CSV table of C-alpha atoms in Angstrom, one decimal:
chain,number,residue,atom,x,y,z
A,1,UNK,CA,4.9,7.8,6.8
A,2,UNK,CA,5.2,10.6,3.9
A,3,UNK,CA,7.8,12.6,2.6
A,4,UNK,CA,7.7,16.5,1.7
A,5,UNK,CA,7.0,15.1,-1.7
A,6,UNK,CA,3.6,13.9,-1.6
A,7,UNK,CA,1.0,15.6,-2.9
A,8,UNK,CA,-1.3,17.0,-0.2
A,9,UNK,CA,-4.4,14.9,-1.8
A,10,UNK,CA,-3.0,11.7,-1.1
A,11,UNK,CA,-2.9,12.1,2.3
A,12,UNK,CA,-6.3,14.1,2.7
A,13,UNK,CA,-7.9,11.2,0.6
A,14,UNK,CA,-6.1,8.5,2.4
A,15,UNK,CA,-7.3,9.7,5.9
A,16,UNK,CA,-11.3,10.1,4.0
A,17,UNK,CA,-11.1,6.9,3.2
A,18,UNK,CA,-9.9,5.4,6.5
A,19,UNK,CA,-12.8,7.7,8.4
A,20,UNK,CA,-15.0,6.6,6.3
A,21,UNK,CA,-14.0,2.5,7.2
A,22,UNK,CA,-14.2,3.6,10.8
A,23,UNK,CA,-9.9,2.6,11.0
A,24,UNK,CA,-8.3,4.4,12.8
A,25,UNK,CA,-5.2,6.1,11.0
A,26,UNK,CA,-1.6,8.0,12.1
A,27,UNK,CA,0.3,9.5,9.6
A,28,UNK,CA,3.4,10.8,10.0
A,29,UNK,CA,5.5,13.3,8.1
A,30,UNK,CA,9.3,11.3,8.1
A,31,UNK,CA,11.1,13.7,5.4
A,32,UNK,CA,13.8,11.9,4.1
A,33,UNK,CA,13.8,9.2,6.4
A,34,UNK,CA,14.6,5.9,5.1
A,35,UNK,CA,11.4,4.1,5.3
A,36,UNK,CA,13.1,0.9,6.9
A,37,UNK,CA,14.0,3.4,9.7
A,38,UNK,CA,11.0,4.7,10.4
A,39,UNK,CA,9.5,1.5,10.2
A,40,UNK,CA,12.2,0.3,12.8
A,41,UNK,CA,11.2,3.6,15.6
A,42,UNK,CA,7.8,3.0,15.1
A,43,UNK,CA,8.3,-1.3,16.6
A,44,UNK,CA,9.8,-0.5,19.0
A,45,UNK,CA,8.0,2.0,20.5
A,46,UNK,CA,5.3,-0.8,20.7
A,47,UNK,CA,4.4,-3.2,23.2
A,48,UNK,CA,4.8,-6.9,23.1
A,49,UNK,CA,1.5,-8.2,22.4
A,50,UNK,CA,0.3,-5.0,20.1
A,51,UNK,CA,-0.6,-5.9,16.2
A,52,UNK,CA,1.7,-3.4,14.5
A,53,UNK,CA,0.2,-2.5,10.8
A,54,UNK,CA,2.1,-0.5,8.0
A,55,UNK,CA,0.3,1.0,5.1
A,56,UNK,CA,2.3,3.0,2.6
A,57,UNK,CA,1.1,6.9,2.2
A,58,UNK,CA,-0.6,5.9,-1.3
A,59,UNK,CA,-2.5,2.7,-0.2
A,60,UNK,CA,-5.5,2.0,1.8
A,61,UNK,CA,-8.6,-1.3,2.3
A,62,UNK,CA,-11.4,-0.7,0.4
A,63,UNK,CA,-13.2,-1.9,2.7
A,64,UNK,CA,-13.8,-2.8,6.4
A,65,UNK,CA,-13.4,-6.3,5.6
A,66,UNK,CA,-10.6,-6.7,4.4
A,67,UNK,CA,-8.6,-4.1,7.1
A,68,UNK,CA,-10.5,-6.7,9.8
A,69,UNK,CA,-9.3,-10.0,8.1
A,70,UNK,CA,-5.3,-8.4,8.4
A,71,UNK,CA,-5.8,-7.9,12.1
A,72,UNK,CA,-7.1,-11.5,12.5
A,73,UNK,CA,-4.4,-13.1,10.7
A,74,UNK,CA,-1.9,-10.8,12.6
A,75,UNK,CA,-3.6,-11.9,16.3
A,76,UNK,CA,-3.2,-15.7,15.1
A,77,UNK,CA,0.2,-15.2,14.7
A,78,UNK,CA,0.5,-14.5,11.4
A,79,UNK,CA,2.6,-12.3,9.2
A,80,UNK,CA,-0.1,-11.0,6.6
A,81,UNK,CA,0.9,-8.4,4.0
A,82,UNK,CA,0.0,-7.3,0.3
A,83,UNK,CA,2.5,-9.6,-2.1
A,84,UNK,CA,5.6,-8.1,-2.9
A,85,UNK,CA,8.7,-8.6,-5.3
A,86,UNK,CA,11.9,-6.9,-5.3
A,87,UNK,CA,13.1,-6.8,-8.8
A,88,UNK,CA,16.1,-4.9,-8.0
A,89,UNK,CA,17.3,-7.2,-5.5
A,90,UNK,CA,18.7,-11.0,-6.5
A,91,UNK,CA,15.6,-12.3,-4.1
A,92,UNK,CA,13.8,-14.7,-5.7
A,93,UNK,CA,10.9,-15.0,-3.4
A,94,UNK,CA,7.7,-12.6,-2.9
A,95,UNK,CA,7.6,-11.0,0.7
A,96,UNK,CA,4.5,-9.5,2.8
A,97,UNK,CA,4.6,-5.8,1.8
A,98,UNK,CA,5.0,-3.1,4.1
A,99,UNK,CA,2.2,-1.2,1.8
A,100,UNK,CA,-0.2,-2.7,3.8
A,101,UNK,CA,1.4,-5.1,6.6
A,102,UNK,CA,-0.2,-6.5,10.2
A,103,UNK,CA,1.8,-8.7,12.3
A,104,UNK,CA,2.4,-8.9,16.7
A,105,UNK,CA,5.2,-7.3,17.9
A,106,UNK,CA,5.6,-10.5,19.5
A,107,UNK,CA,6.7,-12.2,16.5
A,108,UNK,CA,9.3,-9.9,15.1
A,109,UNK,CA,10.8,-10.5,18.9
A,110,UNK,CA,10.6,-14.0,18.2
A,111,UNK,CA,12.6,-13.6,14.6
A,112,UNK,CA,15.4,-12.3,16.8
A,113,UNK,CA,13.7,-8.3,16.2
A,114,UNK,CA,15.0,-7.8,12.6
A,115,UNK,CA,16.4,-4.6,10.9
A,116,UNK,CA,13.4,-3.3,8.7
A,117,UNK,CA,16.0,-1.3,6.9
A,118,UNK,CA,16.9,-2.1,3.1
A,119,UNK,CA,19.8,-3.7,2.7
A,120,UNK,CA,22.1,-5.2,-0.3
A,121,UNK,CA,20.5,-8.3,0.1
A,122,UNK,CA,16.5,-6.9,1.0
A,123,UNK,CA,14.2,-4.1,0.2
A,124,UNK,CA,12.2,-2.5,3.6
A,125,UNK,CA,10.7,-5.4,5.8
A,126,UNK,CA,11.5,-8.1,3.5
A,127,UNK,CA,14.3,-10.0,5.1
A,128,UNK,CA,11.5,-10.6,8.0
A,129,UNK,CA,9.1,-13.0,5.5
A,130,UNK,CA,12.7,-14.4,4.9
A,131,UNK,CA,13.2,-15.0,8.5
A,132,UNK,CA,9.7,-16.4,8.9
A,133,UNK,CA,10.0,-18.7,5.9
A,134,UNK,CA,12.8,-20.2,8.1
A,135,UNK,CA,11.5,-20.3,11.1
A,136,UNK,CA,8.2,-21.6,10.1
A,137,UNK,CA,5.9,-18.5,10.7
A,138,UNK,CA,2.7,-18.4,8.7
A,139,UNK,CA,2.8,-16.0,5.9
A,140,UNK,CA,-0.8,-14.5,4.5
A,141,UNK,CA,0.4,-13.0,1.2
A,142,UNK,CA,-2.5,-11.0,-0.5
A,143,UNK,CA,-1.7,-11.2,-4.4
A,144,UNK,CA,-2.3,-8.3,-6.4
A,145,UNK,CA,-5.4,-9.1,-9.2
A,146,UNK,CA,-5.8,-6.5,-11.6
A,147,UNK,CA,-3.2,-2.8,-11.9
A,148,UNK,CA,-4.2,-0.1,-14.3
A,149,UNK,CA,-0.7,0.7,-15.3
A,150,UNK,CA,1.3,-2.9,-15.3
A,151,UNK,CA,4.7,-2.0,-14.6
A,152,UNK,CA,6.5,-4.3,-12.3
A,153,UNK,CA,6.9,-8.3,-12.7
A,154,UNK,CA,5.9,-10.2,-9.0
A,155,UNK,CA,8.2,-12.6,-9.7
A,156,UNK,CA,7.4,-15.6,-11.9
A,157,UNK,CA,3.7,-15.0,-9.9
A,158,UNK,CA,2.4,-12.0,-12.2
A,159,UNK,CA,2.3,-8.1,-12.3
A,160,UNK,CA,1.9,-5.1,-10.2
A,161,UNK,CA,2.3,-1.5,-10.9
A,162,UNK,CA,0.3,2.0,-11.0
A,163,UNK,CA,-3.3,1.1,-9.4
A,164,UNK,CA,-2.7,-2.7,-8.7
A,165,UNK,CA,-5.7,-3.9,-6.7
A,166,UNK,CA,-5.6,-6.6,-4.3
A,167,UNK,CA,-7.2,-9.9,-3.4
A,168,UNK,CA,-11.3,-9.3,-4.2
A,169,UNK,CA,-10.7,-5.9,-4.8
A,170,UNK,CA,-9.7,-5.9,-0.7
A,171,UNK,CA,-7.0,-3.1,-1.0
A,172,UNK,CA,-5.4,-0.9,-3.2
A,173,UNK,CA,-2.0,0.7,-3.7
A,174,UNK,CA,-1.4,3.3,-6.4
A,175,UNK,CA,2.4,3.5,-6.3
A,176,UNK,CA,5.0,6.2,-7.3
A,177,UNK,CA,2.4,8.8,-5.4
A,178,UNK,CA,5.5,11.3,-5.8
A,179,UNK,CA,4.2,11.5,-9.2
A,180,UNK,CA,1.5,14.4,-9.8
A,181,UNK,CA,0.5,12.8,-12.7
A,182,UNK,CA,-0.8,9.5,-10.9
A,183,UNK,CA,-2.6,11.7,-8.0
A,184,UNK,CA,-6.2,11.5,-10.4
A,185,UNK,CA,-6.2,7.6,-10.2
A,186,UNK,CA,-5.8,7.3,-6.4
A,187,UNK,CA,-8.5,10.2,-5.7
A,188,UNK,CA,-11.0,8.1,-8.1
A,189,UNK,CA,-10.9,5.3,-6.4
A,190,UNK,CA,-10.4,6.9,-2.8
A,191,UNK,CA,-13.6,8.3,-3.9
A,192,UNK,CA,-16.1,5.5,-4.6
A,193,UNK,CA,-14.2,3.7,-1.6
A,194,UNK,CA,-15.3,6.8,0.4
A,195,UNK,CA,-18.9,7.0,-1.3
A,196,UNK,CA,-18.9,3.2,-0.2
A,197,UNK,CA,-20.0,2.3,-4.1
A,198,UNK,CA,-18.9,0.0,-6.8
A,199,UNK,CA,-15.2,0.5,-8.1
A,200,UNK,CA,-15.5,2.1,-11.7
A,201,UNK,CA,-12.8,0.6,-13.2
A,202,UNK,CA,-13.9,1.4,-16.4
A,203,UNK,CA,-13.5,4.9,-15.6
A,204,UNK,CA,-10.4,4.3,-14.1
A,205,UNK,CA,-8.8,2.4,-16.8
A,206,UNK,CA,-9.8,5.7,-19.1
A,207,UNK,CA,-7.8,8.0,-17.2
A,208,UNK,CA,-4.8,5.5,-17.0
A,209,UNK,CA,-4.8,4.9,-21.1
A,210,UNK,CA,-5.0,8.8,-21.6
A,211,UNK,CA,-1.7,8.8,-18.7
A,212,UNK,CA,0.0,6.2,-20.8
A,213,UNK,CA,-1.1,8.2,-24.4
A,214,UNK,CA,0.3,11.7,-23.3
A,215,UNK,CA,-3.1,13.2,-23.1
A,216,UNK,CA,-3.0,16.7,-22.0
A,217,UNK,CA,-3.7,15.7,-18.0
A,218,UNK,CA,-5.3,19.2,-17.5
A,219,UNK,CA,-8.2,19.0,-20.3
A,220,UNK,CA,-8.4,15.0,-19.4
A,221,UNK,CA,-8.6,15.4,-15.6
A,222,UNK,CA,-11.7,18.7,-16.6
A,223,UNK,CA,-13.5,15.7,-18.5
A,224,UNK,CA,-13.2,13.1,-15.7
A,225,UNK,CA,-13.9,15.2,-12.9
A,226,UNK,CA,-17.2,16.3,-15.4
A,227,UNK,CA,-18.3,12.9,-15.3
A,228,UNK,CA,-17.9,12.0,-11.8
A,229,UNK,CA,-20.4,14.8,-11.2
A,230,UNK,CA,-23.1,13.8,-13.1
C-alpha cells in the first residue's frame, strides 16, 4: 500500500521489478491509512488456507528465489519475514517485517486473528511474531546484511537503514521512500534487479556518500545516470 506521498518512481520501478521476477504484484493506493489497517482489511478479505504476503511500497526480492523460498516457508506453516526492530517501542525482540512478510491466513486464525495495527506496546504486525514466539510457531527471520545508509540499530543483532539488503542479497528495502532524495538509490538497484545483472554496490555506495555529503543531488544524479548508460 502507498500513500499520496510516494514518489511515482517507486511504484513504477517496484511493479518493473516484480514483472520482471514473473510475481505477481497489487498495489494499492491507502492515503493516510494506518498501515496496520490496511494490513488488517486486506486478511481478512482472504481465505483460510491462502499465503498472505506484505511488501512495503519501497521493497522488493531481487530475485525469483528468494520471493519462492518466502511462499515455502509460509505453506509449511511458517511465519517468514525480513528482520525487524522497533527502536521506538520498549520491545526487546526482532519481529518478521511486514516489508516483506508471507504467512497462511490459517495461522493468524490460529494466534486468535491479531490486530495488525500499532499499538503502545507494538509497531504494525509485530505483536503477531510475539504471539507466535508463545505459541510456538516457527519464525523465518531474514537478517538484513549490508545498508548503504546505516541508520537504525536491529536490536543488539546489528543495523538496518537506507538500502539495507537482505539475506544473500535475497531482498531489498530502501526505507523512508517519502524522501525524494533517496528515490536514486532504489531506481539503481530496481534497475540491475530488472536488467537481471550483478548488484553494483560500488555504484550504489557512491550515490549514498554524495546523499550523506550534501552533494548537489541534481549534478550528482546527471553523473550517475551518465554512467549507467555507458
Amino acid at each position: 500500500m502507498y500513500w499520496d506521498n510516494i514518489p511515482s518512481v517507486i511504484l513504477q520501478k517496484q511493479r518493473e521489478v516484480f514483472a520482471a521476477l514473473d510475481v505477481p504484484l497489487q498495489q494499492e493506493s491507502a492515503h493516510r491509512i494506518p498501515h496496520g489497517t490496511w494490513m488488517n482489511g486486506v486478511v481478512e478479505r482472504m481465505d483460510s488456507d491462502d499465503i498472505v504476503i506484505f511488501c512495503d511500497i519501497d521493497a522488493f526480492p531481487l530475485k525469483r528465489s528468494a520471493y519462492d523460498m518466502a511462499v515455502a516457508h509460509a505453506e509449511r506453516g511458517a511465519i517468514f519475514g525480513l528482520s525487524q526492530f522497533s527502536n521506538h517501542k520498549k520491545t526487546t525482540h526482532t519481529y518478521a517485517g511486514p516489508m516483506f512478510m508471507a504467512f497462511r491466513k490459517r495461522v493468524w486464525e490460529q494466534l486468535g486473528r491479531p490486530d495488525l495495527k500499532s499499538s503502545s506496546a507494538y509497531d504494525a504486525a509485530e505483536g503477531m511474531s510475539a504471539l507466535a514466539r508463545e505459541q510456538g510457531v516457527p519464525l523465518v527471520l531474514h537478517k538484513p546484511t549490508s545498508t548503504l545508509i546505516s541508520k537504525f540499530a536491529l536490536g543488539n543483532e546489528g543495523v538496518f537503514g537506507i538500502g539495507t539488503f537482505y539475506g544473500d542479497n535475497d531482498f531489498f528495502h530502501l526505507f523512508e521512500s517519502r524522501e525524494p532524495a533517496y528515490e536514486q538509490l532504489l531506481v539503481a538497484v530496481a534497475d540491475d534487479a530488472i536488467a537481471q545483472r550483478p548488484l553494483q554496490f560500488a555504484q550504489y555506495l557512491e550515490a549514498a556518500m554524495a546523499l550523506q555529503q550534501g552533494t548537489p543531488l541534481v549534478k550528482k544524479k546527471r553523473r550517475w545516470w551518465r554512467r549507467l548508460l555507458g
